[in-house]
Short mmCIF file of C-alpha atoms and ligand atoms in Angstrom, two decimals:
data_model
loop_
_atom_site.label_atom_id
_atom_site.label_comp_id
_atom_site.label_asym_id
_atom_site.label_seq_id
_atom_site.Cartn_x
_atom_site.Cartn_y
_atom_site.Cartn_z
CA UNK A 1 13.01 -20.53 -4.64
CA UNK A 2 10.64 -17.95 -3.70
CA UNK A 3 8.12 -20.28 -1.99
CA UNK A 4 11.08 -21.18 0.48
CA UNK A 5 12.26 -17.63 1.15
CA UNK A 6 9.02 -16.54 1.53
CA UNK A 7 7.84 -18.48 4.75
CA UNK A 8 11.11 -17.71 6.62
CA UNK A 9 9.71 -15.93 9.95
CA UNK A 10 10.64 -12.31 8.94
CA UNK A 11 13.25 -10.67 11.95
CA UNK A 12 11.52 -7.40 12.40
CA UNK A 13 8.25 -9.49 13.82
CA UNK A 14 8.05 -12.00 17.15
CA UNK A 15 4.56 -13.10 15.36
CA UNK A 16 4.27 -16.76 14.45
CA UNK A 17 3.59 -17.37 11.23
CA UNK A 18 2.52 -21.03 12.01
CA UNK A 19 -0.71 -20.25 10.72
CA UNK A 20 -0.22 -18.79 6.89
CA UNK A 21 0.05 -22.47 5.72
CA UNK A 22 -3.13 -23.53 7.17
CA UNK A 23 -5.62 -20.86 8.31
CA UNK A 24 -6.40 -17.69 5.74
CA UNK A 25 -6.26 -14.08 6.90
CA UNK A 26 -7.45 -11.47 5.26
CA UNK A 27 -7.42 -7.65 5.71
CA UNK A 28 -8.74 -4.20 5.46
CA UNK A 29 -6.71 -1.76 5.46
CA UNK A 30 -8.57 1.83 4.90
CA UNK A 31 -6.49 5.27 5.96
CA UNK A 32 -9.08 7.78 7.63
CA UNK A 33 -7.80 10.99 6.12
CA UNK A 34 -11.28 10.89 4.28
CA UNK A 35 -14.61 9.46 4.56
CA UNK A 36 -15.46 5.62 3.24
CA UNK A 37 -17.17 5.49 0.13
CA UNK A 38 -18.52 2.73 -1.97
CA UNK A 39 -15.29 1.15 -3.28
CA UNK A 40 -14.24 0.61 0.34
CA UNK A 41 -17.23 -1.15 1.27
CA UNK A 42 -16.70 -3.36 -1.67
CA UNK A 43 -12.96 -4.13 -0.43
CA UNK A 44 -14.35 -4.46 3.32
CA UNK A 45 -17.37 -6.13 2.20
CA UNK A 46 -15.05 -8.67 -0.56
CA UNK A 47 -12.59 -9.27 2.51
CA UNK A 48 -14.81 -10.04 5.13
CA UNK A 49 -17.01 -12.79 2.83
CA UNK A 50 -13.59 -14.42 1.34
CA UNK A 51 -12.41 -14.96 4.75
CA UNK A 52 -15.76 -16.62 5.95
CA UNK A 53 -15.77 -18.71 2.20
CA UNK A 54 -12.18 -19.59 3.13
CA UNK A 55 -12.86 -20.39 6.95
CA UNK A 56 -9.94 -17.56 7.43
CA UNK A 57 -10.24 -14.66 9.75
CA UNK A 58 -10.65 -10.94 8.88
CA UNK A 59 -8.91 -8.64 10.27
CA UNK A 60 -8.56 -4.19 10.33
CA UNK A 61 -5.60 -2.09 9.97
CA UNK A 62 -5.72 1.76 9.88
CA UNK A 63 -3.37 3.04 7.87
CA UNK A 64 -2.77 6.44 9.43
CA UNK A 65 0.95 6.77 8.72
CA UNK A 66 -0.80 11.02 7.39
CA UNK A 67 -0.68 11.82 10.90
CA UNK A 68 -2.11 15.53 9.29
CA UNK A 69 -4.62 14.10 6.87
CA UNK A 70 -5.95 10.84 9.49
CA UNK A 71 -7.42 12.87 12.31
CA UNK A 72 -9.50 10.76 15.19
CA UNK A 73 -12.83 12.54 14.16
CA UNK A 74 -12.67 10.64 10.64
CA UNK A 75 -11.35 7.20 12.08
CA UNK A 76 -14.56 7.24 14.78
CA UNK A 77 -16.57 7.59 11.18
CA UNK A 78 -14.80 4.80 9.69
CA UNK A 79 -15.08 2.65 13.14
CA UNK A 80 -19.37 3.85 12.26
CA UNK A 81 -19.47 3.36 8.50
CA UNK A 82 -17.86 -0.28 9.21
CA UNK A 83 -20.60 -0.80 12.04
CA UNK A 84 -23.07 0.28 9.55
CA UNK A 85 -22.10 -2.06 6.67
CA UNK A 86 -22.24 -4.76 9.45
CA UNK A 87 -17.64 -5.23 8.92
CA UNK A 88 -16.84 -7.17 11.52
CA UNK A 89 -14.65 -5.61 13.91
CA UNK A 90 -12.11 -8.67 15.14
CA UNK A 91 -9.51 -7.52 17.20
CA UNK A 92 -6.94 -6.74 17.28
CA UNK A 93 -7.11 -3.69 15.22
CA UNK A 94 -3.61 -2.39 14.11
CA UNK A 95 -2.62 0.92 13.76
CA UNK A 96 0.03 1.87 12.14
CA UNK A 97 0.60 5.41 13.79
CA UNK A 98 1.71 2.77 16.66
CA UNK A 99 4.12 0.73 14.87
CA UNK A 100 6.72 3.18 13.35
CA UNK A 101 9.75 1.49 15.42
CA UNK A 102 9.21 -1.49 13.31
CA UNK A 103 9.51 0.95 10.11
CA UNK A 104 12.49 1.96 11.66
CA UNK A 105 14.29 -1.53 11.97
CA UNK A 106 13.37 -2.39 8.62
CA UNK A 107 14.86 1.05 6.89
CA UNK A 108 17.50 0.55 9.15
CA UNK A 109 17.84 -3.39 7.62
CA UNK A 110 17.96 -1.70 4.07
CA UNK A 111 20.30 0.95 5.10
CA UNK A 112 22.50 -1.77 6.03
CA UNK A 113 22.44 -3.22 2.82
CA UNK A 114 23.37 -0.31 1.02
CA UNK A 115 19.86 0.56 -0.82
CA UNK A 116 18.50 3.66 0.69
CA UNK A 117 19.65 7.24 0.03
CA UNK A 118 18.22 10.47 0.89
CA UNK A 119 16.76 12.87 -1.45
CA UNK A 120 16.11 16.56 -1.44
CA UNK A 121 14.52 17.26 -4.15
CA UNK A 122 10.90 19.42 -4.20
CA UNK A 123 7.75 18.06 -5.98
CA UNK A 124 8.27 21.41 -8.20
CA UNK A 125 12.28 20.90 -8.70
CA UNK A 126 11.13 17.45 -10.15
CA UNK A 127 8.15 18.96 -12.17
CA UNK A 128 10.63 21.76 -13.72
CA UNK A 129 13.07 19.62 -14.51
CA UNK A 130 10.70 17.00 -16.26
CA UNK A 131 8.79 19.86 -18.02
CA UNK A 132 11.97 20.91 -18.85
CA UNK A 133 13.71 17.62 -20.35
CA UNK A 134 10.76 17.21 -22.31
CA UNK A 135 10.35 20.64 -24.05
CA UNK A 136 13.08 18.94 -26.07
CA UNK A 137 10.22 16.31 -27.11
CA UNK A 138 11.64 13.31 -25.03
CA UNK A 139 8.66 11.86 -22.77
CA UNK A 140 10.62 11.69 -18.79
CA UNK A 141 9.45 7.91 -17.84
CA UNK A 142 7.02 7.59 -15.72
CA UNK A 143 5.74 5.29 -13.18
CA UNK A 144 2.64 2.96 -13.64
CA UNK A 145 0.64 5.36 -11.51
CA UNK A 146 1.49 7.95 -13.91
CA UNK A 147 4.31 10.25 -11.98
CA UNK A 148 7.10 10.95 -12.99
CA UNK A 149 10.17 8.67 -12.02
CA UNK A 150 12.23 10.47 -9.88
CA UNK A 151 15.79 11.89 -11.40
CA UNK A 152 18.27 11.72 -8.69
CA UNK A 153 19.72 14.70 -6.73
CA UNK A 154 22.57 14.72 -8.89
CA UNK A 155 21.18 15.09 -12.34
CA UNK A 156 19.07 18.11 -11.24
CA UNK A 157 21.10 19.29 -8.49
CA UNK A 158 24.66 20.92 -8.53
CA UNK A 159 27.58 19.10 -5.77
CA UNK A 160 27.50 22.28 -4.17
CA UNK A 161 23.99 22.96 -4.19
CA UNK A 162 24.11 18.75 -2.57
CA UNK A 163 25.98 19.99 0.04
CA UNK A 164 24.51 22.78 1.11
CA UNK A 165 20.89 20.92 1.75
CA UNK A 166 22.80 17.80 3.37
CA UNK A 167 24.37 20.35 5.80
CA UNK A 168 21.71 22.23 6.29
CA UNK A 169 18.26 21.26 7.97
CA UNK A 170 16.78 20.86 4.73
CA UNK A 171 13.58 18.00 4.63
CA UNK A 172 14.82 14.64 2.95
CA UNK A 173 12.73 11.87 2.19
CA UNK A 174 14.86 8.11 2.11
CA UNK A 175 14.36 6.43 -1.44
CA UNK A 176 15.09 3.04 -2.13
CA UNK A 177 18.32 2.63 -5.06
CA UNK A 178 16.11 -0.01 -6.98
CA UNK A 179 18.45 -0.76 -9.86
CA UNK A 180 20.93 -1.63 -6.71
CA UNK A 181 17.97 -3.37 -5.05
CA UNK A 182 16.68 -5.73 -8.12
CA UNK A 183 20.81 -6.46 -8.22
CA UNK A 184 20.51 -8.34 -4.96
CA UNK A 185 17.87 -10.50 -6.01
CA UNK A 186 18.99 -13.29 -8.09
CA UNK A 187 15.54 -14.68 -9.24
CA UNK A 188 12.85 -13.55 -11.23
CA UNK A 189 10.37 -11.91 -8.78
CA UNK A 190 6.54 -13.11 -9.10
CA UNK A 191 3.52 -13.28 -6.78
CA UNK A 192 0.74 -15.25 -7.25
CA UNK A 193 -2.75 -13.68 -8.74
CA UNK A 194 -6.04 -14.98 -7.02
CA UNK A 195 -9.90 -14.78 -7.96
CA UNK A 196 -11.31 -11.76 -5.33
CA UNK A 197 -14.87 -12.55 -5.15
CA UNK A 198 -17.41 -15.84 -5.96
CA UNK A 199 -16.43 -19.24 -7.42
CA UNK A 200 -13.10 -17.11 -8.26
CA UNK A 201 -11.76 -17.17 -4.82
CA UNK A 202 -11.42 -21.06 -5.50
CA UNK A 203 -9.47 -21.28 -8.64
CA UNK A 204 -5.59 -21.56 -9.24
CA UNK A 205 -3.42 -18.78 -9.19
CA UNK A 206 -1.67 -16.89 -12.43
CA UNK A 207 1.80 -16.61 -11.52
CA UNK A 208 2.72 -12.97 -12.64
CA UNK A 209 6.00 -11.14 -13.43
CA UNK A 210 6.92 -8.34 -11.26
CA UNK A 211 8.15 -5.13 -12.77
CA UNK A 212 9.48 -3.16 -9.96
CA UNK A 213 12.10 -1.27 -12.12
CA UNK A 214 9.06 0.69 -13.31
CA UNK A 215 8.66 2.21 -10.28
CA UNK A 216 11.60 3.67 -9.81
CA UNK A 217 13.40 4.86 -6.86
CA UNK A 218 10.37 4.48 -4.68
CA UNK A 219 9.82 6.71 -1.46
CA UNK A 220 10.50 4.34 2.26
CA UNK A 221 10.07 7.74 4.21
CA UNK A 222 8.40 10.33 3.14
CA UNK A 223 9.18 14.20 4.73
CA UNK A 224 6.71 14.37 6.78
CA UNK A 225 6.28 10.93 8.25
CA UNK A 226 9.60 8.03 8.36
CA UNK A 227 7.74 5.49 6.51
CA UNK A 228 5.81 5.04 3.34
CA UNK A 229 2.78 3.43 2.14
CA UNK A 230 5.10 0.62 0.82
CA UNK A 231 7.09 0.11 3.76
CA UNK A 232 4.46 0.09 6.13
CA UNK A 233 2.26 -2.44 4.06
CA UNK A 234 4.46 -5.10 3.72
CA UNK A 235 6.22 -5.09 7.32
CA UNK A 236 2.28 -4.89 8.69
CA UNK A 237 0.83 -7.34 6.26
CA UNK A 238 3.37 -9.64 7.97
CA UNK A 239 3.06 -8.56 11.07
CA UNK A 240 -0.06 -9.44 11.12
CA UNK A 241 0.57 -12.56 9.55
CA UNK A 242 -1.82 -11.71 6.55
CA UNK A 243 -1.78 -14.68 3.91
CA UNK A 244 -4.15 -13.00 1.44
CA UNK A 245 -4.56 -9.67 0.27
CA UNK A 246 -7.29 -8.55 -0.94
CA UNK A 247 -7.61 -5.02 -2.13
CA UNK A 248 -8.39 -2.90 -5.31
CA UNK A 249 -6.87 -3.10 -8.38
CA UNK A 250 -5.35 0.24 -8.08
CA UNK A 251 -2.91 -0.95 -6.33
CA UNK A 252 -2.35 -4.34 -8.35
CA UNK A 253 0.85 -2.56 -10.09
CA UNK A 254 2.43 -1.95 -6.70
CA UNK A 255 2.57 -5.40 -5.67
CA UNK A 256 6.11 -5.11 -7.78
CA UNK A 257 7.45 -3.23 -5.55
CA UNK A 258 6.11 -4.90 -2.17
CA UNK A 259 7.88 -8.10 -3.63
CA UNK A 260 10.82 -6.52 -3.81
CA UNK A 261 10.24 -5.40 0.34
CA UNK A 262 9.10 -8.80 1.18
CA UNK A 263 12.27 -10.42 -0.78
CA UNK A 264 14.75 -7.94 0.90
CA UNK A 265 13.38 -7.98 4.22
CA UNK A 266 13.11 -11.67 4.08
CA UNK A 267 9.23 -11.98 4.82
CA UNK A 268 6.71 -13.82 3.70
CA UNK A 269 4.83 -13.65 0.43
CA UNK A 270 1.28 -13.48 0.74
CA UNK A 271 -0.99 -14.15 -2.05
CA UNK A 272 -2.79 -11.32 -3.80
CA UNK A 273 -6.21 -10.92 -4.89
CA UNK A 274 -7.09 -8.04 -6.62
CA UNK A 275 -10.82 -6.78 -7.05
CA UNK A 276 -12.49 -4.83 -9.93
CA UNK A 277 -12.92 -0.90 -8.87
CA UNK A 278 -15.90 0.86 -8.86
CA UNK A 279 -16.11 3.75 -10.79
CA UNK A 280 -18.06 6.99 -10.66
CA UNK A 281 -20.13 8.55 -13.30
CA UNK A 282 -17.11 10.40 -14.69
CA UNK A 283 -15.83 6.75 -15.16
CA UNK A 284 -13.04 7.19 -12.73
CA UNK A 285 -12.56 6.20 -10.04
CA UNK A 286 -13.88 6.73 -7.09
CA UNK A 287 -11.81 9.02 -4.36
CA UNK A 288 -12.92 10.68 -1.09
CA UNK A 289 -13.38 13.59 -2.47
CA UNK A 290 -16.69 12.32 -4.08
CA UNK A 291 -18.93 13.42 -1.13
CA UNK A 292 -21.82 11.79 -2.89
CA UNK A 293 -20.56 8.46 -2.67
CA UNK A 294 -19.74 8.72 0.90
CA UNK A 295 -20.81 5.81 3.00
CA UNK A 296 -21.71 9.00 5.42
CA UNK A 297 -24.04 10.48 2.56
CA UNK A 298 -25.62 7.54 1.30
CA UNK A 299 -26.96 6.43 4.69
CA UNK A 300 -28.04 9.93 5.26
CA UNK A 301 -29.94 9.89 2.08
CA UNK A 302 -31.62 6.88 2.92
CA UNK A 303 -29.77 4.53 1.08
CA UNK A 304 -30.45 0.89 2.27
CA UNK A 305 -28.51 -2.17 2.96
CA UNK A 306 -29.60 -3.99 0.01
CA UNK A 307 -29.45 -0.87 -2.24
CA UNK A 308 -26.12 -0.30 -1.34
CA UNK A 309 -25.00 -3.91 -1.86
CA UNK A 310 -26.76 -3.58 -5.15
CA UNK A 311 -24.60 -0.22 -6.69
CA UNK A 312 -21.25 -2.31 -5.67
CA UNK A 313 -22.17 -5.62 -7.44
CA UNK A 314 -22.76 -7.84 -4.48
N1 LIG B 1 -4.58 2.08 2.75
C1 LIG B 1 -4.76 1.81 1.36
C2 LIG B 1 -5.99 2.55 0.87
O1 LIG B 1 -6.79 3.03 1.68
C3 LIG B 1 -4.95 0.34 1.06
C4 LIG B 1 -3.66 -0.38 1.10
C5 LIG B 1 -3.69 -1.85 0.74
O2 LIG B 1 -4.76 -2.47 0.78
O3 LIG B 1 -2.62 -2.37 0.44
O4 LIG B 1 -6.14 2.68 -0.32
#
């Protein structure tokens, strides 16, 4: 049974998690390697009221795991653009440029298992080789955020060519083997769906299939940095004994694959809530490159409170 794996206190913390079955925590968890714009304060602004709705806490990670892209300059913006928005700041705050030993134990856990390899291969060997496969009109699979799945050393690579990069200093990132992964677990992985905002927040959960295998081989250290976005989540999201999260639906495809952590690493399972995305005019959505929907900007321009609150929805 899930449920019962699930609330086993997960090894790589010393955190109780006495309190997931009673009191709510929520979390936001923005990376400052740009500035906050509107979408953010609707996922700081959606966490913050579900947790007093909920009588739960709220809580703030940084996710600055991009020690080139988070620089301190844009996380004392964030710590302002929260102020602004009137986020409550409860501590403590985590960072996770402080945590990477506990990245480290939990590779090391999958290591141990036998899931993890390293792999050498460039963003532009994969692109050739996918532009390549497919000149021969055969679509390369791709993940559900659109990239292409990656091929595996050996299918691009020759054993010599293998050899030469594992002897030499050349950058590897660690990948989990997910077909070997999903082998492990003998149970069809789910997580349970929540409401994200209003009356929503109240009503039962939709129990939903994962489907990690359309990830992929997903990345548990990059080359610059020895975790990933994945890896880091799930281990902090327990460390921090977070019971719901609540976050954009961007990333509501992901959850597969954070199952699949949770279930290997033996933490718990939280449940999600995922909340609609706001979009720009271009109808996509919204990233920090959009200066003009910068928290920074719109306060600059004027923009109040209550107009703001407005152009999210709330
Ligand atoms: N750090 C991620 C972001 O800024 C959010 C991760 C999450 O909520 O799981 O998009």
């Amino acid at each position: 049974m899930i449920g019962t794996v699930s609330r086993k206190r997960p090894a790589a913390s010393n955190q109780p998690f006495s309190s997931f079955m009673t009191e709510p925590v929520f979390r936001f968890a923005p990376s400052p390697n740009g500035h906050l714009h509107l979408g953010h304060a609707l996922s700081a602004l959606l966490n913050a009221r579900a947790a007093v709705a909920l009588h739960g806490r709220f809580l703030v990670r940084i996710e600055d795991i991009d020690q080139t892209r988070c620089t301190p300059d844009l996380e004392r913006d964030m710590f302002e653009d929260l102020a602004w928005l009137g986020v409550p700041l409860n501590e403590p705050v985590l960072r996770q440029s402080e945590a990477f030993p506990h990245y480290r134990s939990a590779l090391e856990k999958l290591q141990d298992l036998g899931l993890v390899y390293p792999a050498y291969l460039t963003r532009a060997e994969i692109k050739r080789f996918v532009a390549a496969f497919e000149e021969k009109g055969i679509p390369w699979p791709r993940d559900p955020d659109g990239a292409p799945l990656y091929p595996g050393d050996d299918v691009v690579l020759s054993e010599a060519e293998i050899q030469e990069r594992a002897q030499s200093d050349a950058p590897f990132a660690l990948r989990l083997d997910m077909t070997a992964a999903l082998g492990r677990i003998d149970e069809p992985l789910t997580w349970q769906e929540f409401g994200a905002e209003g009356p929503a927040l109240f009503e039962p959960a939709k129990t939903i299939a994962a489907d990690a295998a359309s990830w992929g081989d997903v990345v548990l250290a990059r080359k610059d940095t020895p975790t990933s976005y994945h890896l880091s989540v799930v281990i902090d999201d327990a460390r921090q004994g977070i019971t719901d999260v609540l976050r954009g639906q961007d990333l509501y495809a992901a959850t597969s694959v954070h199952r699949v952590l949770q279930h290997l690493l033996n933490l718990p399972e939280p449940r999600y809530r995922h909340h609609r995305l706001i979009l720009g005019d271009d109808g996509r959505k919204l990233s920090k490159s959009n200066q003009d929907t910068s928290l920074r900007s719109l306060k600059v321009s004027g923009v109040t409170h209550v107009e703001l609150r407005r152009r999210i929805g709330l």
